[in-house]
Coordinates of C-alpha atoms in Angstrom, one line a residue:
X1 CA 0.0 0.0 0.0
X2 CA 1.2 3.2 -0.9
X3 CA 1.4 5.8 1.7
X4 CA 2.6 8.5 -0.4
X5 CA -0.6 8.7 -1.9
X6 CA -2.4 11.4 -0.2
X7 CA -6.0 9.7 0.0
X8 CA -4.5 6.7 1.0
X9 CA -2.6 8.7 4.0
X10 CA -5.6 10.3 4.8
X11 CA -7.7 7.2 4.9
X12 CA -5.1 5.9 6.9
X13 CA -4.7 8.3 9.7
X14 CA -8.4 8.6 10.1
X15 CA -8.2 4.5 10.6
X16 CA -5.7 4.2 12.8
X17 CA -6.4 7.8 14.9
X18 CA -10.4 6.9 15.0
X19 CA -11.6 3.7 13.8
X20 CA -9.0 1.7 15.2
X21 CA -9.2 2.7 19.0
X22 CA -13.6 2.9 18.6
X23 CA -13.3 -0.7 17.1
X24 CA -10.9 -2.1 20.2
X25 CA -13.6 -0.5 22.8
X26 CA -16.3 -2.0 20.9
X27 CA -14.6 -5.4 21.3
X28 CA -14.0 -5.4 24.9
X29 CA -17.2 -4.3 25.5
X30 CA -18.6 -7.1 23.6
X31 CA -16.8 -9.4 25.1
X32 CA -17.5 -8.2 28.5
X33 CA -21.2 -8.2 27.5
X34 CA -21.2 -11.6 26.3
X35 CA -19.5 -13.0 30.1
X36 CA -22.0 -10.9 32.1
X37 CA -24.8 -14.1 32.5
X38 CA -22.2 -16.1 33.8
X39 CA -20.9 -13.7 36.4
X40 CA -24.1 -12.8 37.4
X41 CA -25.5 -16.2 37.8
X42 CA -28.3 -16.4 36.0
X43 CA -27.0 -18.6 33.5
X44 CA -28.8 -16.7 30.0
X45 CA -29.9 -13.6 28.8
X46 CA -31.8 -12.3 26.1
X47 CA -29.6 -9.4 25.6
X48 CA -28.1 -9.0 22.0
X49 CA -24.6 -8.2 23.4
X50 CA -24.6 -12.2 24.1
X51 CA -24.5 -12.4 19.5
X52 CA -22.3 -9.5 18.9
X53 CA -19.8 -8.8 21.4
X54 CA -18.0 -12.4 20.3
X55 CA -18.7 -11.5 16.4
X56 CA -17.1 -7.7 17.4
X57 CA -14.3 -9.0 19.5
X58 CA -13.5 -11.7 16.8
X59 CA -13.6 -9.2 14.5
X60 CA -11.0 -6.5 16.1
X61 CA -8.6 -9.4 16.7
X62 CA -8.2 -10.3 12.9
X63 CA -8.3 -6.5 12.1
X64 CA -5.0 -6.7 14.9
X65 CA -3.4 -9.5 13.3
X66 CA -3.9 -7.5 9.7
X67 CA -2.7 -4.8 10.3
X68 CA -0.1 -5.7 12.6
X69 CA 1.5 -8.0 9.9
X70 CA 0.9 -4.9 7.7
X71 CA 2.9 -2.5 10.0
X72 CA 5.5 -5.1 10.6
X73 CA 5.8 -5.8 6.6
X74 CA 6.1 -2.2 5.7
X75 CA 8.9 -2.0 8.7
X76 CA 11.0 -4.7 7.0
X77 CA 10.4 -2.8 3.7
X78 CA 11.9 0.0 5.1
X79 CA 14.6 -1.9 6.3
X80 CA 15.2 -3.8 2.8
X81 CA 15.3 -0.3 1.6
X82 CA 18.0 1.4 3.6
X83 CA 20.0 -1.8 3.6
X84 CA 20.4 -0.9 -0.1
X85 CA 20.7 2.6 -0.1
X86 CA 23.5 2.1 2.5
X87 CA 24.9 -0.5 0.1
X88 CA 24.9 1.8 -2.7
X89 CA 26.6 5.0 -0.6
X90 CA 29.4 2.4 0.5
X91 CA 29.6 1.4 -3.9
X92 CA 29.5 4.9 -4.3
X93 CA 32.3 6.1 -1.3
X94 CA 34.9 3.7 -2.9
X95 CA 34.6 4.1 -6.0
X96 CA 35.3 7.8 -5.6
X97 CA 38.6 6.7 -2.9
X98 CA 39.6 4.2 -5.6
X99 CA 39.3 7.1 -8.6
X100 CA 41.2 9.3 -6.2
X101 CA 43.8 6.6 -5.2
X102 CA 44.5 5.5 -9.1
X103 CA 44.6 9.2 -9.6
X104 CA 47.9 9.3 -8.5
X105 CA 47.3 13.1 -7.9
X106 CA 48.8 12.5 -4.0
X107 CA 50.3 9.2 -2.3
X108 CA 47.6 7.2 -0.5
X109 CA 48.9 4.7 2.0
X110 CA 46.2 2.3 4.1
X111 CA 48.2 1.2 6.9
X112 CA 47.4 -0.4 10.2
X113 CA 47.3 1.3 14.2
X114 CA 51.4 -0.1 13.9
X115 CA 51.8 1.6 11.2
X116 CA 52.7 -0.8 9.1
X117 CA 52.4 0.0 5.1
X118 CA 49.9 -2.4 4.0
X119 CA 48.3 -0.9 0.4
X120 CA 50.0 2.3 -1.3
X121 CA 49.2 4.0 -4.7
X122 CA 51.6 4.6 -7.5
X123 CA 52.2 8.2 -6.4
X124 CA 53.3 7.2 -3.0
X125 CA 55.6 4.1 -4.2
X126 CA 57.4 5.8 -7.0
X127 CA 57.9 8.7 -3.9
X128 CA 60.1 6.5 -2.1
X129 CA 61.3 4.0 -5.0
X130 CA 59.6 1.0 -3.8
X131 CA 57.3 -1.7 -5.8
X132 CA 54.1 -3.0 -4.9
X133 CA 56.0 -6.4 -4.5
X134 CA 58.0 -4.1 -1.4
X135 CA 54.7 -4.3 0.3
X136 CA 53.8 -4.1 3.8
X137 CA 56.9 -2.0 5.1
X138 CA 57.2 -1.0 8.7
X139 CA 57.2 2.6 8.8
X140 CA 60.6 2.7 11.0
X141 CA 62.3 1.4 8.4
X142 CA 61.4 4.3 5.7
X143 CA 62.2 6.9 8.4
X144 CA 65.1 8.8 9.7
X145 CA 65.7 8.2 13.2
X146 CA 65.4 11.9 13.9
X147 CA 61.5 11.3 13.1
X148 CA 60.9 8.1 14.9
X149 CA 59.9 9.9 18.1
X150 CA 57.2 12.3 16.2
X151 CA 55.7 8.9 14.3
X152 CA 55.0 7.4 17.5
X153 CA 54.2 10.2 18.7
X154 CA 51.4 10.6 16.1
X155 CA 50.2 6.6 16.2
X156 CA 49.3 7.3 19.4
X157 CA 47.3 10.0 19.0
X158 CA 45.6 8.3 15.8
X159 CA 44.4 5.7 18.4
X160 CA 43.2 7.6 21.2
X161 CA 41.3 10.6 18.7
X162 CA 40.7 8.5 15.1
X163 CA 42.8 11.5 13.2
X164 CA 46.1 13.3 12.9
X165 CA 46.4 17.0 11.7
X166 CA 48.9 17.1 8.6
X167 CA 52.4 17.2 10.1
X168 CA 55.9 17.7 8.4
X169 CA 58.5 14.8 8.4
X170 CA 60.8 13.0 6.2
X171 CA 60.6 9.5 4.8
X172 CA 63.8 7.0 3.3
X173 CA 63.9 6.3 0.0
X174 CA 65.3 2.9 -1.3
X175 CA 68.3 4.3 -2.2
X176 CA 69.0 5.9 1.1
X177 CA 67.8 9.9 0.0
X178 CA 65.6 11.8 1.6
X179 CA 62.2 13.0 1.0
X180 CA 60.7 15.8 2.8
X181 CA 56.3 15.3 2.9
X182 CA 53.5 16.8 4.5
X183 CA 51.0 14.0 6.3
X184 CA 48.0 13.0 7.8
X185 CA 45.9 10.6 8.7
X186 CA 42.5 9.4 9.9
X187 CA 40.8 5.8 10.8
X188 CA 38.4 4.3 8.5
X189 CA 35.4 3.7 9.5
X190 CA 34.1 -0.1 9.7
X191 CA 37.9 -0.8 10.0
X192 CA 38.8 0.9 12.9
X193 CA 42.0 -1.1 12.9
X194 CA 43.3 0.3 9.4
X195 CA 43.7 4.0 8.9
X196 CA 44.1 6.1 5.4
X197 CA 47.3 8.3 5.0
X198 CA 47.6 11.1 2.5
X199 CA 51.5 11.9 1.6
X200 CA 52.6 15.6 -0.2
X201 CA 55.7 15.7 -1.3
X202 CA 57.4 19.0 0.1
X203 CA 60.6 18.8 -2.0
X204 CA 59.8 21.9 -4.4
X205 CA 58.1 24.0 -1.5
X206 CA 61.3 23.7 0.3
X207 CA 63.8 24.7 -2.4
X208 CA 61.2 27.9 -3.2
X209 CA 61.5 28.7 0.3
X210 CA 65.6 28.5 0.6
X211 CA 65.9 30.1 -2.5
X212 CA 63.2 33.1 -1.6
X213 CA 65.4 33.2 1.9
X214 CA 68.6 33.5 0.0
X215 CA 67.1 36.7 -2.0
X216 CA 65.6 38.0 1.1
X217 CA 69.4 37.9 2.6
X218 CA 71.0 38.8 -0.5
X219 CA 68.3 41.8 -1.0
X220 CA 68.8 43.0 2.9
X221 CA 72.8 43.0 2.3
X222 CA 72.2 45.6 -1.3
X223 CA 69.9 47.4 0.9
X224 CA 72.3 47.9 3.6
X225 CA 75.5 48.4 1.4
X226 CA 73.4 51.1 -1.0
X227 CA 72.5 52.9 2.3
X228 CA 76.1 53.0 3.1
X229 CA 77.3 54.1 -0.2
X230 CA 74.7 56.7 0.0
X231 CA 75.9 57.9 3.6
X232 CA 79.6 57.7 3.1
X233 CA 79.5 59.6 -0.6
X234 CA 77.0 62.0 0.5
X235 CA 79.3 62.8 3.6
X236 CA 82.2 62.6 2.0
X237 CA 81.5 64.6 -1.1
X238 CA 80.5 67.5 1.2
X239 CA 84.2 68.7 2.2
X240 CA 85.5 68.8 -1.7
X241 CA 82.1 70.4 -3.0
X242 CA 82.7 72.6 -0.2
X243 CA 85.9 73.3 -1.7
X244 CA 84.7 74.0 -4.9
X245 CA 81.8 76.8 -3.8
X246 CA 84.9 78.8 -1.2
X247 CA 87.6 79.0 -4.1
X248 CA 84.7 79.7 -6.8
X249 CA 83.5 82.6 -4.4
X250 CA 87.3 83.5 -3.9
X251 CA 87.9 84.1 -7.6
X252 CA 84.4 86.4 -8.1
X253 CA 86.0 88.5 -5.0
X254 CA 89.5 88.8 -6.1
X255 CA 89.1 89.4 -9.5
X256 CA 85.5 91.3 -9.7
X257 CA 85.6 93.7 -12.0
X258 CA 88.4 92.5 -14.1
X259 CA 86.5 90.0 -15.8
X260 CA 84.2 90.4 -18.6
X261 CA 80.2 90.0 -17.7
X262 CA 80.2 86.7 -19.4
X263 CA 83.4 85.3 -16.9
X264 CA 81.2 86.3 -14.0
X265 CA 77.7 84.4 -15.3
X266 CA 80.2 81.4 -15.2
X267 CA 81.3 81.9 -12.1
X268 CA 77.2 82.8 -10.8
X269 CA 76.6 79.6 -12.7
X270 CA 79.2 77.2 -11.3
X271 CA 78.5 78.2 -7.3
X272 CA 74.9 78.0 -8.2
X273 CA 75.5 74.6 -9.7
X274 CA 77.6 73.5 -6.4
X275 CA 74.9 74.9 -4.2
X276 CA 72.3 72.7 -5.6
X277 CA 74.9 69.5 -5.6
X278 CA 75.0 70.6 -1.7
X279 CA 71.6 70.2 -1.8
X280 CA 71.0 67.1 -3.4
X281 CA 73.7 65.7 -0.7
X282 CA 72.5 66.8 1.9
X283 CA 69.0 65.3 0.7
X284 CA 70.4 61.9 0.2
X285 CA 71.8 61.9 3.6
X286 CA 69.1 62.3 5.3
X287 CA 67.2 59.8 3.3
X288 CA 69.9 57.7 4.0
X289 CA 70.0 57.7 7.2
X290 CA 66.2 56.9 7.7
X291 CA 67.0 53.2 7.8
X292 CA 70.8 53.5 9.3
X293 CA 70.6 56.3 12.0
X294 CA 67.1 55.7 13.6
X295 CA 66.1 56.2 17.3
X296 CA 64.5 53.6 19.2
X297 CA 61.0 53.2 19.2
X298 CA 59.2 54.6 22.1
X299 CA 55.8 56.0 23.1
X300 CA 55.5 59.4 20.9
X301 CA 52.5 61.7 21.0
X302 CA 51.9 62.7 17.5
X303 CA 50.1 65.7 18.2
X304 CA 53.9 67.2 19.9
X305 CA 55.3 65.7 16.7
X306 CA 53.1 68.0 15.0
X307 CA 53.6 70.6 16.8
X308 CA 57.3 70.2 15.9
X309 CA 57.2 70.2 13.2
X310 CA 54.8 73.3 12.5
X311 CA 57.2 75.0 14.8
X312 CA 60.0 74.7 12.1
X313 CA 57.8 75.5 9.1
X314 CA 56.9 78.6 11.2
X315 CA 58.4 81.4 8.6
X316 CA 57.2 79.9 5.5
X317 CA 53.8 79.2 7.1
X318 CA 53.6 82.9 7.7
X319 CA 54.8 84.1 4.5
X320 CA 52.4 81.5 2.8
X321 CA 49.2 82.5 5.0
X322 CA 48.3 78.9 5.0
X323 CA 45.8 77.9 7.8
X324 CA 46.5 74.8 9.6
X325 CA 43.9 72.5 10.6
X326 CA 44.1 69.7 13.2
X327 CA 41.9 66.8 15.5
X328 CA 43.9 65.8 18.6
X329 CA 46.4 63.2 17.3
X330 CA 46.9 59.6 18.7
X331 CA 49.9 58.0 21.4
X332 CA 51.7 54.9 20.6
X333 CA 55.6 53.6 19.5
X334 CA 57.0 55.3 17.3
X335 CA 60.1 57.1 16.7
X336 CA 59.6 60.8 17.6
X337 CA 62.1 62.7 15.4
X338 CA 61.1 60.7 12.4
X339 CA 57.1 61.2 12.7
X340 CA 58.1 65.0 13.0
X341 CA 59.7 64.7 9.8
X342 CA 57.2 63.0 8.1
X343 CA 54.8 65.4 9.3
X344 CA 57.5 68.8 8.2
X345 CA 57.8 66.9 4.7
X346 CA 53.7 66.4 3.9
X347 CA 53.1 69.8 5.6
X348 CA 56.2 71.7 3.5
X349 CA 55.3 70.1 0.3
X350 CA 51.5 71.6 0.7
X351 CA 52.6 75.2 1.2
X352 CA 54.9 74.8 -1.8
X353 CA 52.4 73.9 -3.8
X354 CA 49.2 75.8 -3.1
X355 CA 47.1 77.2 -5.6
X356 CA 45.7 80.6 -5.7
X357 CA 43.0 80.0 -3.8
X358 CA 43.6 81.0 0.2
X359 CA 45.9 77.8 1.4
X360 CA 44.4 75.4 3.7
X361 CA 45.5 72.0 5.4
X362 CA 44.0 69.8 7.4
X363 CA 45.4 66.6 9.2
X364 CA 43.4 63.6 10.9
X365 CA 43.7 60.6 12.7
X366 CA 41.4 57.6 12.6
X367 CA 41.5 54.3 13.7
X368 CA 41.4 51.1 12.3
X369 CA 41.6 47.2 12.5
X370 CA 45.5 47.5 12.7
X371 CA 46.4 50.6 14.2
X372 CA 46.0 54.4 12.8
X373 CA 45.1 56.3 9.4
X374 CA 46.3 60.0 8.8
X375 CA 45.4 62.2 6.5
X376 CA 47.0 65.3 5.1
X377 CA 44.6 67.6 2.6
X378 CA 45.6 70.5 1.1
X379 CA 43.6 72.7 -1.3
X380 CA 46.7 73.1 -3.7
X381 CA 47.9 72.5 -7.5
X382 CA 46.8 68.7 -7.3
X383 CA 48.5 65.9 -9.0
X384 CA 48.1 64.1 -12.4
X385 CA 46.8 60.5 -11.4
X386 CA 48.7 59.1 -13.8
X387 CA 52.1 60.4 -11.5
X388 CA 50.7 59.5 -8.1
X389 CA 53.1 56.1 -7.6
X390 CA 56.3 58.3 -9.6
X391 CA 56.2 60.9 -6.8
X392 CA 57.5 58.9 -4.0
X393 CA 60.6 57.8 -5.8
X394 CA 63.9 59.7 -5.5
X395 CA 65.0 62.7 -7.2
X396 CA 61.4 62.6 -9.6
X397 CA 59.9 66.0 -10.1
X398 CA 56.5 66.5 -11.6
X399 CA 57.4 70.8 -12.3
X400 CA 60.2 72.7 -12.8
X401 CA 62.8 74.2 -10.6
X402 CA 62.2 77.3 -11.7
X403 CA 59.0 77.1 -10.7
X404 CA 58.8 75.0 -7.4
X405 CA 62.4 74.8 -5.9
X406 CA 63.9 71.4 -4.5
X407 CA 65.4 68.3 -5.3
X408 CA 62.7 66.1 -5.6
X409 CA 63.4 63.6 -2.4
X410 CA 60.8 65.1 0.5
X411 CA 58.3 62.5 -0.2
X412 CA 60.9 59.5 -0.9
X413 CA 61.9 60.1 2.5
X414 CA 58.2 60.2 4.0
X415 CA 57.6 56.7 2.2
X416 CA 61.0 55.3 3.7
X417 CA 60.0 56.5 7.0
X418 CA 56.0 55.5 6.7
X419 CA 57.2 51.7 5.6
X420 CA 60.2 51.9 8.5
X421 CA 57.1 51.8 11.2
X422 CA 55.6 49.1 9.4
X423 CA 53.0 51.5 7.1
X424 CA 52.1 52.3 3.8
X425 CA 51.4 55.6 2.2
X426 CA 49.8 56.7 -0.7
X427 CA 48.3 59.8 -2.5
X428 CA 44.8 60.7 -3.9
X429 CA 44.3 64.3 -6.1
X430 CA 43.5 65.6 -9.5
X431 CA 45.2 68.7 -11.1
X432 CA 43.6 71.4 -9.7
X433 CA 41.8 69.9 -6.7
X434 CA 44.3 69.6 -4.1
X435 CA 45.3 66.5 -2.4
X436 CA 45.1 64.3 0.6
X437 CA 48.1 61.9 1.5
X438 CA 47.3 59.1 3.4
X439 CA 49.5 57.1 5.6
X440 CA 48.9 54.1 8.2
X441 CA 50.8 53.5 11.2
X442 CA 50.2 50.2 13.5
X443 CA 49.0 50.6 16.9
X444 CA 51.9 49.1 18.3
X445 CA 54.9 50.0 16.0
X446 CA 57.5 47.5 14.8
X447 CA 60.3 48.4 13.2
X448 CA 60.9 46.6 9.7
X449 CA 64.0 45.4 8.3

């Protein structure tokens, strides 16, 4: 009988909800009914209980025996039913293991709670250079002894939790070489006595990570012998450029006058020439010694960094009429005389280039997940998008020095310093709308290498 019919359900339910328990009262009454004469005494009655109470009670014990074989038929059905669909699951679960197994994507290995080898794929085998013929193989004797303490280390825990997180370690090969894999395992279930092993071989991950270490070295030693270049030349070229400029100024005051107009716009030219080669030097020493000459990090309060800092721009913040702008400015590590350079450079370089409109700047502070996010807007010249990354590189100027004076290094420096504490910074304008530079500073600063 189909249940999932829904007049048959309903007929059903009504049967077994109403019919059923009305029926069984019927049929003890009856049957009570029909005894009655004999309990009472008197031996016969005329009442029609005596002819249908046995017919009723009769009656609701086949309906009993029906329906009770019916319930107990459609139980086994059930039964029958999810004996196959288990069946087909388990079909279905191997034959995907055995597709992954013949795959040969990973090495498989079924071993046992010993850890003996019992069954391995191709992938695994040809790993270590052993045959299928090589099978089972105790696990101690494909594994360094360095690693024997860790293996039983990790059979034990595969009996007491049924799994092992993938761990590092190192198996034998047949010709006495080593392979570095990653591992892990987990007991089967219905076997509780075998457990199923996936092996990745490490050997390429390894070599990537030496060889990125050895660049890493190799990169920090450039790094630290370009920043000494940079310090020495730009230190010692100071005394002979120094040279230069005295005797250059020497020869205009000695022999002024007797030389012809054109001698002297040589001589105007060459010191102004020295002057800005003191300049540039001067430049690359400092942003030299961001990485080399560094103070230790301590707790800093930005806003006295600020302050600073504004406190040396004083004469040109005057002349400029620019109108400063600022939220009280976070605590944390950070080194001091830096930060108030970062903060001279961003503020310096918005005053030189303001537009005609009445300057303004304004700095903020917000936090974030990881630690702080300034801001630095000015209503200056802008920026070409198109230049925004070329700005923060050494020496790179977007105008002329005719028109904005410099050497092109203020912002190189505040990137060096910025990425020194662990942050990034970055620029976001249009020609003619101003801009804001952004930088991030960790909560608790780090210094980077």
């Amino acid at each position: 009988m189909d249940e999932k019919n829904p007049w048959v359900a309903s007929i059903l339910f009504v049967f077994k909800k109403l019919f059923l328990p009305v029926l069984g009262c019927l049929a003890i009454l009856g049957m009570l009914a029909g005894l009655s004469p004999f309990w009472s005494g008197e031996g016969e009655t005329t009442s029609a209980w005596m002819l249908w109470g046995p017919i009723v009670l009769t009656g609701g014990f086949i309906f009993f025996l029906i329906f009770g074989r019916y319930r107990s038929e459609k139980k086994l059905l059930k039964a029958v039913q999810s004996s196959k669909s288990f069946e087909t699951a388990l079909r279905e679960g191997e034959s995907r293991y055995r597709r992954l197994a013949e795959s040969n994507i990973i090495g498989l290995i079924e071993t046992d709670l010993r850890g003996r080898i019992l069954e391995a794929n191709e992938a695994f085998l040809s790993l270590i250079g052993y045959q299928e013929e090589d099978l089972p193989l105790e696990w101690k004797a494909i594994t360094p002894p360095e690693w024997h303490r860790a293996g039983s280390r990790a059979l034990d825990q595969v009996k007491e939790s049924g799994v092992i997180a993938p761990w590092e370690k190192e198996f034998f090969q047949k010709d006495g070489s080593r392979v570095p894999v990653l591992i892990g395992t987990a007991q089967l279930d219905g076997k509780r006595n075998r457990c199923i092993n996936f092996v990745l071989e490490l050997t390429n991950r390894l070599q990537a990570e030496k060889q990125r270490e050895h660049y890493f070295q190799e990169l920090r030693r450039s790094n630290a012998e370009l920043e000494q270049f940079a310090y020495v030349a730009s230190h010692d070229l100071q005394e002979p450029l120094r040279m230069i400029v005295s005797y250059l100024q020497l020869l205009d005051r000695r022999y002024k006058g007797e030389l012809d107009d054109a001698a002297a716009e040589f001589i105007d030219f060459a010191v102004d020439g020295a002057n800005r080669m003191k300049g540039l030097l001067n430049d690359l020493l400092s942003y030299s010694r961001v990485g080399t000459r560094g103070k230790t990090f301590a707790p800093v309060n930005c806003s006295e960094c600020l302050d600073a800092a504004l406190s040396n721009l004083k004469l040109a913040i005057e002349e400029s009429g620019v109108h400063v702008y600022c939220e009280p400015l976070p605590t944390f590590t950070a080194d001091s005389m830096q930060l108030t350079q970062l903060f001279q450079n961003l503020v310096g370089n918005a005053i030189k280039f303001k537009s005609e409109n009445p300057p303004e700047i304004d700095i903020q502070a917000i936090t974030q997940k990881e630690g702080w996010l300034f801001s630095v807007k000015d209503n200056g010249i802008g920026i070409d998008p198109r230049h925004k990354d070329r700005i923060f590189l050494v020496f790179q100027r977007l105008q002329t020095r005719e028109d904005y004076p410099g050497t092109g290094i203020g912002l190189a420096i505040c990137k060096k310093i910025v990425e020194r504490h662990g942050g990034r910074i970055w620029v976001e304008s249009a020609n003619g709308e101003g801009s804001t530079f952004y930088f991030t500073l960790p909560e608790k600063g780090y210094e980077t290498e």
